Amino acid sequence: MDNARLEELFESLGPISIRKLFGGKGIYCDGVIVAVVVRGELMLKADEETIPDFEAAGCSRWTYTGSRHGKDVAMPYWSVPDDAFDDPDEMAVWARRAYEAGRRAGK
């Protein structure tokens, strides 16, 4: 996913910055991480308050197998609902949820 497309998806939040992170990209707004791009997939920040919304929308959580212990590790990032990619108003709702989750996390 190129930077111009990311800027378009998050334009409802205002200016974003994009930095290398986890071998992919981190997307920030006002210094708050709101999303990552991992293995070409955009994943939005979530927390205990917003996880039920992501689950209800059928989104999947980013997990990986830890190299030290071989156990699954669940990250606080979830896939974007398919409808949001084609509907700027819907994406604005999800982007705002991700931003608020990032603010609550203090990062």
mmCIF file of N, CA and C in Angstrom:
data_model
loop_
_atom_site.group_PDB
_atom_site.id
_atom_site.type_symbol
_atom_site.label_atom_id
_atom_site.label_comp_id
_atom_site.label_asym_id
_atom_site.label_seq_id
_atom_site.Cartn_x
_atom_site.Cartn_y
_atom_site.Cartn_z
ATOM 1 N N MET A 1 0.858 -1.167 0.000
ATOM 2 C CA MET A 1 0.000 0.000 0.000
ATOM 3 C C MET A 1 0.905 1.232 0.000
ATOM 4 N N ASP A 2 0.723 2.085 -0.993
ATOM 5 C CA ASP A 2 1.610 3.246 -1.097
ATOM 6 C C ASP A 2 1.153 4.386 -0.180
ATOM 7 N N ASN A 3 2.076 5.303 0.067
ATOM 8 C CA ASN A 3 1.818 6.395 1.019
ATOM 9 C C ASN A 3 0.669 7.298 0.590
ATOM 10 N N ALA A 4 0.521 7.533 -0.711
ATOM 11 C CA ALA A 4 -0.578 8.381 -1.185
ATOM 12 C C ALA A 4 -1.926 7.757 -0.846
ATOM 13 N N ARG A 5 -2.040 6.452 -0.984
ATOM 14 C CA ARG A 5 -3.303 5.768 -0.651
ATOM 15 C C ARG A 5 -3.555 5.827 0.853
ATOM 16 N N LEU A 6 -2.507 5.678 1.652
ATOM 17 C CA LEU A 6 -2.663 5.780 3.106
ATOM 18 C C LEU A 6 -3.123 7.174 3.503
ATOM 19 N N GLU A 7 -2.534 8.197 2.905
ATOM 20 C CA GLU A 7 -2.946 9.576 3.200
ATOM 21 C C GLU A 7 -4.409 9.790 2.835
ATOM 22 N N GLU A 8 -4.833 9.218 1.725
ATOM 23 C CA GLU A 8 -6.232 9.329 1.298
ATOM 24 C C GLU A 8 -7.162 8.641 2.305
ATOM 25 N N LEU A 9 -6.792 7.451 2.749
ATOM 26 C CA LEU A 9 -7.638 6.706 3.686
ATOM 27 C C LEU A 9 -7.790 7.414 5.028
ATOM 28 N N PHE A 10 -6.749 8.119 5.457
ATOM 29 C CA PHE A 10 -6.778 8.761 6.770
ATOM 30 C C PHE A 10 -6.984 10.271 6.707
ATOM 31 N N GLU A 11 -7.408 10.802 5.563
ATOM 32 C CA GLU A 11 -7.542 12.250 5.422
ATOM 33 C C GLU A 11 -8.553 12.848 6.395
ATOM 34 N N SER A 12 -9.496 12.069 6.871
ATOM 35 C CA SER A 12 -10.480 12.598 7.824
ATOM 36 C C SER A 12 -9.836 12.969 9.161
ATOM 37 N N LEU A 13 -8.685 12.379 9.476
ATOM 38 C CA LEU A 13 -7.986 12.695 10.722
ATOM 39 C C LEU A 13 -7.120 13.943 10.601
ATOM 40 N N GLY A 14 -6.827 14.329 9.371
ATOM 41 C CA GLY A 14 -5.892 15.429 9.152
ATOM 42 C C GLY A 14 -4.559 14.859 8.687
ATOM 43 N N PRO A 15 -3.509 15.665 8.762
ATOM 44 C CA PRO A 15 -2.206 15.183 8.274
ATOM 45 C C PRO A 15 -1.712 13.974 9.078
ATOM 46 N N ILE A 16 -1.144 13.019 8.362
ATOM 47 C CA ILE A 16 -0.544 11.858 9.009
ATOM 48 C C ILE A 16 0.936 11.816 8.660
ATOM 49 N N SER A 17 1.692 11.087 9.462
ATOM 50 C CA SER A 17 3.077 10.804 9.106
ATOM 51 C C SER A 17 3.224 9.293 9.009
ATOM 52 N N ILE A 18 4.114 8.869 8.145
ATOM 53 C CA ILE A 18 4.311 7.446 7.883
ATOM 54 C C ILE A 18 5.789 7.143 8.104
ATOM 55 N N ARG A 19 6.050 6.151 8.961
ATOM 56 C CA ARG A 19 7.425 5.770 9.298
ATOM 57 C C ARG A 19 7.592 4.262 9.169
ATOM 58 N N LYS A 20 8.825 3.844 8.937
ATOM 59 C CA LYS A 20 9.116 2.417 8.912
ATOM 60 C C LYS A 20 8.888 1.835 10.301
ATOM 61 N N LEU A 21 8.258 0.645 10.336
ATOM 62 C CA LEU A 21 7.939 0.008 11.611
ATOM 63 C C LEU A 21 7.645 -1.471 11.368
ATOM 64 N N PHE A 22 8.210 -2.349 12.183
ATOM 65 C CA PHE A 22 7.953 -3.793 12.102
ATOM 66 C C PHE A 22 8.196 -4.352 10.697
ATOM 67 N N GLY A 23 9.137 -3.805 9.971
ATOM 68 C CA GLY A 23 9.363 -4.256 8.603
ATOM 69 C C GLY A 23 8.288 -3.771 7.654
ATOM 70 N N GLY A 24 7.411 -2.911 8.133
ATOM 71 C CA GLY A 24 6.343 -2.341 7.309
ATOM 72 C C GLY A 24 6.287 -0.847 7.540
ATOM 73 N N LYS A 25 5.093 -0.341 7.836
ATOM 74 C CA LYS A 25 4.902 1.091 8.044
ATOM 75 C C LYS A 25 4.047 1.339 9.281
ATOM 76 N N GLY A 26 4.350 2.410 9.992
ATOM 77 C CA GLY A 26 3.514 2.893 11.068
ATOM 78 C C GLY A 26 2.850 4.179 10.610
ATOM 79 N N ILE A 27 1.571 4.336 10.862
ATOM 80 C CA ILE A 27 0.819 5.532 10.476
ATOM 81 C C ILE A 27 0.474 6.282 11.756
ATOM 82 N N TYR A 28 0.859 7.560 11.802
ATOM 83 C CA TYR A 28 0.704 8.391 12.994
ATOM 84 C C TYR A 28 -0.107 9.643 12.674
ATOM 85 N N CYS A 29 -0.877 10.088 13.646
ATOM 86 C CA CYS A 29 -1.588 11.359 13.572
ATOM 87 C C CYS A 29 -1.341 12.078 14.888
ATOM 88 N N ASP A 30 -0.839 13.279 14.821
ATOM 89 C CA ASP A 30 -0.523 14.050 16.033
ATOM 90 C C ASP A 30 0.389 13.270 16.977
ATOM 91 N N GLY A 31 1.320 12.491 16.418
ATOM 92 C CA GLY A 31 2.242 11.709 17.224
ATOM 93 C C GLY A 31 1.661 10.441 17.809
ATOM 94 N N VAL A 32 0.409 10.129 17.492
ATOM 95 C CA VAL A 32 -0.288 8.944 18.001
ATOM 96 C C VAL A 32 -0.322 7.892 16.897
ATOM 97 N N ILE A 33 0.141 6.678 17.214
ATOM 98 C CA ILE A 33 0.068 5.617 16.203
ATOM 99 C C ILE A 33 -1.379 5.156 16.061
ATOM 100 N N VAL A 34 -1.851 5.129 14.818
ATOM 101 C CA VAL A 34 -3.239 4.745 14.563
ATOM 102 C C VAL A 34 -3.351 3.456 13.753
ATOM 103 N N ALA A 35 -2.262 3.102 13.068
ATOM 104 C CA ALA A 35 -2.319 1.920 12.212
ATOM 105 C C ALA A 35 -0.914 1.481 11.828
ATOM 106 N N VAL A 36 -0.846 0.260 11.319
ATOM 107 C CA VAL A 36 0.392 -0.263 10.754
ATOM 108 C C VAL A 36 0.059 -0.952 9.440
ATOM 109 N N VAL A 37 1.044 -1.029 8.584
ATOM 110 C CA VAL A 37 0.938 -1.847 7.392
ATOM 111 C C VAL A 37 1.954 -2.968 7.579
ATOM 112 N N VAL A 38 1.446 -4.191 7.674
ATOM 113 C CA VAL A 38 2.281 -5.368 7.897
ATOM 114 C C VAL A 38 2.002 -6.366 6.792
ATOM 115 N N ARG A 39 3.071 -6.797 6.123
ATOM 116 C CA ARG A 39 2.935 -7.740 5.004
ATOM 117 C C ARG A 39 1.913 -7.251 3.979
ATOM 118 N N GLY A 40 1.889 -5.939 3.761
ATOM 119 C CA GLY A 40 1.009 -5.344 2.768
ATOM 120 C C GLY A 40 -0.421 -5.113 3.224
ATOM 121 N N GLU A 41 -0.741 -5.475 4.471
ATOM 122 C CA GLU A 41 -2.112 -5.316 4.971
ATOM 123 C C GLU A 41 -2.187 -4.173 5.985
ATOM 124 N N LEU A 42 -3.188 -3.326 5.809
ATOM 125 C CA LEU A 42 -3.431 -2.228 6.735
ATOM 126 C C LEU A 42 -4.169 -2.765 7.952
ATOM 127 N N MET A 43 -3.621 -2.449 9.141
ATOM 128 C CA MET A 43 -4.208 -2.893 10.407
ATOM 129 C C MET A 43 -4.401 -1.673 11.295
ATOM 130 N N LEU A 44 -5.591 -1.520 11.875
ATOM 131 C CA LEU A 44 -5.921 -0.373 12.711
ATOM 132 C C LEU A 44 -5.710 -0.681 14.190
ATOM 133 N N LYS A 45 -5.284 0.336 14.931
ATOM 134 C CA LYS A 45 -5.085 0.219 16.379
ATOM 135 C C LYS A 45 -6.438 0.006 17.056
ATOM 136 N N ALA A 46 -6.466 -0.896 18.032
ATOM 137 C CA ALA A 46 -7.688 -1.157 18.800
ATOM 138 C C ALA A 46 -7.310 -1.342 20.266
ATOM 139 N N ASP A 47 -8.303 -1.273 21.124
ATOM 140 C CA ASP A 47 -8.108 -1.511 22.548
ATOM 141 C C ASP A 47 -9.359 -2.189 23.092
ATOM 142 N N GLU A 48 -9.384 -2.410 24.390
ATOM 143 C CA GLU A 48 -10.514 -3.121 24.995
ATOM 144 C C GLU A 48 -11.858 -2.460 24.695
ATOM 145 N N GLU A 49 -11.847 -1.152 24.514
ATOM 146 C CA GLU A 49 -13.092 -0.432 24.226
ATOM 147 C C GLU A 49 -13.584 -0.662 22.799
ATOM 148 N N THR A 50 -12.650 -0.809 21.854
ATOM 149 C CA THR A 50 -13.041 -0.916 20.448
ATOM 150 C C THR A 50 -12.958 -2.324 19.869
ATOM 151 N N ILE A 51 -12.312 -3.253 20.565
ATOM 152 C CA ILE A 51 -12.218 -4.619 20.054
ATOM 153 C C ILE A 51 -13.593 -5.197 19.708
ATOM 154 N N PRO A 52 -14.635 -5.006 20.528
ATOM 155 C CA PRO A 52 -15.945 -5.549 20.154
ATOM 156 C C PRO A 52 -16.448 -5.028 18.796
ATOM 157 N N ASP A 53 -16.132 -3.768 18.460
ATOM 158 C CA ASP A 53 -16.542 -3.223 17.160
ATOM 159 C C ASP A 53 -15.840 -3.962 16.027
ATOM 160 N N PHE A 54 -14.547 -4.215 16.197
ATOM 161 C CA PHE A 54 -13.786 -4.925 15.172
ATOM 162 C C PHE A 54 -14.285 -6.363 15.036
ATOM 163 N N GLU A 55 -14.551 -7.013 16.154
ATOM 164 C CA GLU A 55 -15.073 -8.382 16.103
ATOM 165 C C GLU A 55 -16.426 -8.420 15.403
ATOM 166 N N ALA A 56 -17.299 -7.480 15.734
ATOM 167 C CA ALA A 56 -18.637 -7.442 15.122
ATOM 168 C C ALA A 56 -18.568 -7.209 13.617
ATOM 169 N N ALA A 57 -17.542 -6.499 13.170
ATOM 170 C CA ALA A 57 -17.382 -6.223 11.740
ATOM 171 C C ALA A 57 -16.666 -7.354 11.010
ATOM 172 N N GLY A 58 -16.297 -8.420 11.742
ATOM 173 C CA GLY A 58 -15.648 -9.566 11.112
ATOM 174 C C GLY A 58 -14.174 -9.361 10.824
ATOM 175 N N CYS A 59 -13.553 -8.421 11.501
ATOM 176 C CA CYS A 59 -12.133 -8.134 11.298
ATOM 177 C C CYS A 59 -11.276 -9.183 12.002
ATOM 178 N N SER A 60 -10.031 -9.285 11.561
ATOM 179 C CA SER A 60 -9.120 -10.238 12.189
ATOM 180 C C SER A 60 -7.982 -9.491 12.882
ATOM 181 N N ARG A 61 -7.511 -10.086 13.961
ATOM 182 C CA ARG A 61 -6.448 -9.493 14.761
ATOM 183 C C ARG A 61 -5.086 -9.953 14.238
ATOM 184 N N TRP A 62 -4.108 -9.043 14.301
ATOM 185 C CA TRP A 62 -2.746 -9.384 13.909
ATOM 186 C C TRP A 62 -2.118 -10.225 15.012
ATOM 187 N N THR A 63 -1.745 -11.437 14.660
ATOM 188 C CA THR A 63 -1.027 -12.309 15.584
ATOM 189 C C THR A 63 0.193 -12.865 14.869
ATOM 190 N N TYR A 64 1.163 -13.244 15.645
ATOM 191 C CA TYR A 64 2.338 -13.912 15.096
ATOM 192 C C TYR A 64 2.850 -14.903 16.137
ATOM 193 N N THR A 65 3.681 -15.832 15.684
ATOM 194 C CA THR A 65 4.258 -16.813 16.586
ATOM 195 C C THR A 65 5.589 -16.287 17.092
ATOM 196 N N GLY A 66 5.709 -16.177 18.412
ATOM 197 C CA GLY A 66 6.935 -15.672 19.020
ATOM 198 C C GLY A 66 8.105 -16.610 18.771
ATOM 199 N N SER A 67 9.246 -16.042 18.392
ATOM 200 C CA SER A 67 10.408 -16.873 18.064
ATOM 201 C C SER A 67 11.055 -17.501 19.298
ATOM 202 N N ARG A 68 10.925 -16.885 20.445
ATOM 203 C CA ARG A 68 11.559 -17.407 21.662
ATOM 204 C C ARG A 68 10.771 -18.530 22.320
ATOM 205 N N HIS A 69 9.458 -18.399 22.309
ATOM 206 C CA HIS A 69 8.642 -19.356 23.046
ATOM 207 C C HIS A 69 7.688 -20.154 22.173
ATOM 208 N N GLY A 70 7.566 -19.794 20.896
ATOM 209 C CA GLY A 70 6.707 -20.523 19.978
ATOM 210 C C GLY A 70 5.222 -20.352 20.195
ATOM 211 N N LYS A 71 4.836 -19.399 21.045
ATOM 212 C CA LYS A 71 3.426 -19.150 21.322
ATOM 213 C C LYS A 71 2.909 -17.993 20.471
ATOM 214 N N ASP A 72 1.598 -18.014 20.216
ATOM 215 C CA ASP A 72 0.984 -16.914 19.472
ATOM 216 C C ASP A 72 0.985 -15.645 20.321
ATOM 217 N N VAL A 73 1.325 -14.539 19.670
ATOM 218 C CA VAL A 73 1.323 -13.225 20.302
ATOM 219 C C VAL A 73 0.280 -12.377 19.581
ATOM 220 N N ALA A 74 -0.663 -11.820 20.331
ATOM 221 C CA ALA A 74 -1.725 -10.990 19.750
ATOM 222 C C ALA A 74 -1.328 -9.525 19.881
ATOM 223 N N MET A 75 -1.294 -8.842 18.773
ATOM 224 C CA MET A 75 -0.961 -7.419 18.745
ATOM 225 C C MET A 75 -2.258 -6.605 18.789
ATOM 226 N N PRO A 76 -2.168 -5.330 19.175
ATOM 227 C CA PRO A 76 -3.384 -4.511 19.291
ATOM 228 C C PRO A 76 -3.813 -3.866 17.968
ATOM 229 N N TYR A 77 -3.691 -4.606 16.876
ATOM 230 C CA TYR A 77 -4.049 -4.094 15.556
ATOM 231 C C TYR A 77 -4.976 -5.078 14.866
ATOM 232 N N TRP A 78 -5.984 -4.520 14.193
ATOM 233 C CA TRP A 78 -7.018 -5.324 13.545
ATOM 234 C C TRP A 78 -7.179 -4.907 12.088
ATOM 235 N N SER A 79 -7.617 -5.854 11.263
ATOM 236 C CA SER A 79 -7.843 -5.556 9.850
ATOM 237 C C SER A 79 -8.962 -4.526 9.693
ATOM 238 N N VAL A 80 -8.958 -3.870 8.552
ATOM 239 C CA VAL A 80 -9.960 -2.845 8.237
ATOM 240 C C VAL A 80 -11.169 -3.534 7.600
ATOM 241 N N PRO A 81 -12.380 -3.190 8.021
ATOM 242 C CA PRO A 81 -13.556 -3.763 7.348
ATOM 243 C C PRO A 81 -13.516 -3.441 5.854
ATOM 244 N N ASP A 82 -13.842 -4.422 5.031
ATOM 245 C CA ASP A 82 -13.766 -4.252 3.575
ATOM 246 C C ASP A 82 -14.522 -3.026 3.085
ATOM 247 N N ASP A 83 -15.707 -2.768 3.637
ATOM 248 C CA ASP A 83 -16.527 -1.637 3.195
ATOM 249 C C ASP A 83 -15.819 -0.301 3.381
ATOM 250 N N ALA A 84 -14.962 -0.207 4.374
ATOM 251 C CA ALA A 84 -14.306 1.064 4.685
ATOM 252 C C ALA A 84 -13.322 1.484 3.602
ATOM 253 N N PHE A 85 -12.758 0.535 2.875
ATOM 254 C CA PHE A 85 -11.804 0.889 1.822
ATOM 255 C C PHE A 85 -12.467 1.668 0.685
ATOM 256 N N ASP A 86 -13.748 1.443 0.472
ATOM 257 C CA ASP A 86 -14.460 2.084 -0.639
ATOM 258 C C ASP A 86 -15.393 3.199 -0.209
ATOM 259 N N ASP A 87 -15.519 3.435 1.091
ATOM 260 C CA ASP A 87 -16.445 4.435 1.599
ATOM 261 C C ASP A 87 -15.707 5.376 2.555
ATOM 262 N N PRO A 88 -15.367 6.587 2.091
ATOM 263 C CA PRO A 88 -14.607 7.514 2.940
ATOM 264 C C PRO A 88 -15.275 7.828 4.276
ATOM 265 N N ASP A 89 -16.605 7.893 4.292
ATOM 266 C CA ASP A 89 -17.306 8.163 5.545
ATOM 267 C C ASP A 89 -17.139 7.002 6.529
ATOM 268 N N GLU A 90 -17.220 5.793 6.011
ATOM 269 C CA GLU A 90 -17.039 4.606 6.855
ATOM 270 C C GLU A 90 -15.589 4.526 7.346
ATOM 271 N N MET A 91 -14.644 4.817 6.461
ATOM 272 C CA MET A 91 -13.239 4.794 6.863
ATOM 273 C C MET A 91 -12.974 5.850 7.928
ATOM 274 N N ALA A 92 -13.629 6.981 7.837
ATOM 275 C CA ALA A 92 -13.456 8.039 8.846
ATOM 276 C C ALA A 92 -13.856 7.544 10.228
ATOM 277 N N VAL A 93 -14.923 6.754 10.308
ATOM 278 C CA VAL A 93 -15.375 6.200 11.591
ATOM 279 C C VAL A 93 -14.305 5.276 12.162
ATOM 280 N N TRP A 94 -13.759 4.387 11.331
ATOM 281 C CA TRP A 94 -12.753 3.434 11.792
ATOM 282 C C TRP A 94 -11.434 4.131 12.113
ATOM 283 N N ALA A 95 -11.066 5.116 11.322
ATOM 284 C CA ALA A 95 -9.837 5.873 11.595
ATOM 285 C C ALA A 95 -9.946 6.597 12.928
ATOM 286 N N ARG A 96 -11.105 7.168 13.215
ATOM 287 C CA ARG A 96 -11.318 7.866 14.487
ATOM 288 C C ARG A 96 -11.236 6.885 15.652
ATOM 289 N N ARG A 97 -11.814 5.695 15.497
ATOM 290 C CA ARG A 97 -11.711 4.676 16.551
ATOM 291 C C ARG A 97 -10.250 4.315 16.817
ATOM 292 N N ALA A 98 -9.485 4.149 15.744
ATOM 293 C CA ALA A 98 -8.067 3.799 15.887
ATOM 294 C C ALA A 98 -7.293 4.924 16.567
ATOM 295 N N TYR A 99 -7.595 6.162 16.199
ATOM 296 C CA TYR A 99 -6.929 7.313 16.807
ATOM 297 C C TYR A 99 -7.237 7.391 18.307
ATOM 298 N N GLU A 100 -8.495 7.222 18.668
ATOM 299 C CA GLU A 100 -8.884 7.275 20.072
ATOM 300 C C GLU A 100 -8.241 6.130 20.866
ATOM 301 N N ALA A 101 -8.167 4.939 20.263
ATOM 302 C CA ALA A 101 -7.498 3.810 20.938
ATOM 303 C C ALA A 101 -6.025 4.130 21.160
ATOM 304 N N GLY A 102 -5.407 4.741 20.163
ATOM 305 C CA GLY A 102 -3.997 5.132 20.296
ATOM 306 C C GLY A 102 -3.798 6.171 21.391
ATOM 307 N N ARG A 103 -4.706 7.116 21.472
ATOM 308 C CA ARG A 103 -4.621 8.142 22.537
ATOM 309 C C ARG A 103 -4.784 7.525 23.917
ATOM 310 N N ARG A 104 -5.731 6.589 24.031
ATOM 311 C CA ARG A 104 -5.929 5.945 25.333
ATOM 312 C C ARG A 104 -4.711 5.121 25.733
ATOM 313 N N ALA A 105 -4.006 4.583 24.748
ATOM 314 C CA ALA A 105 -2.809 3.790 25.035
ATOM 315 C C ALA A 105 -1.635 4.694 25.430
ATOM 316 N N GLY A 106 -1.754 5.980 25.129
ATOM 317 C CA GLY A 106 -0.693 6.910 25.487
ATOM 318 C C GLY A 106 0.506 6.857 24.583
ATOM 319 N N LYS A 107 0.308 6.342 23.356
ATOM 320 C CA LYS A 107 1.420 6.223 22.412
ATOM 321 C C LYS A 107 1.027 6.815 21.081
#
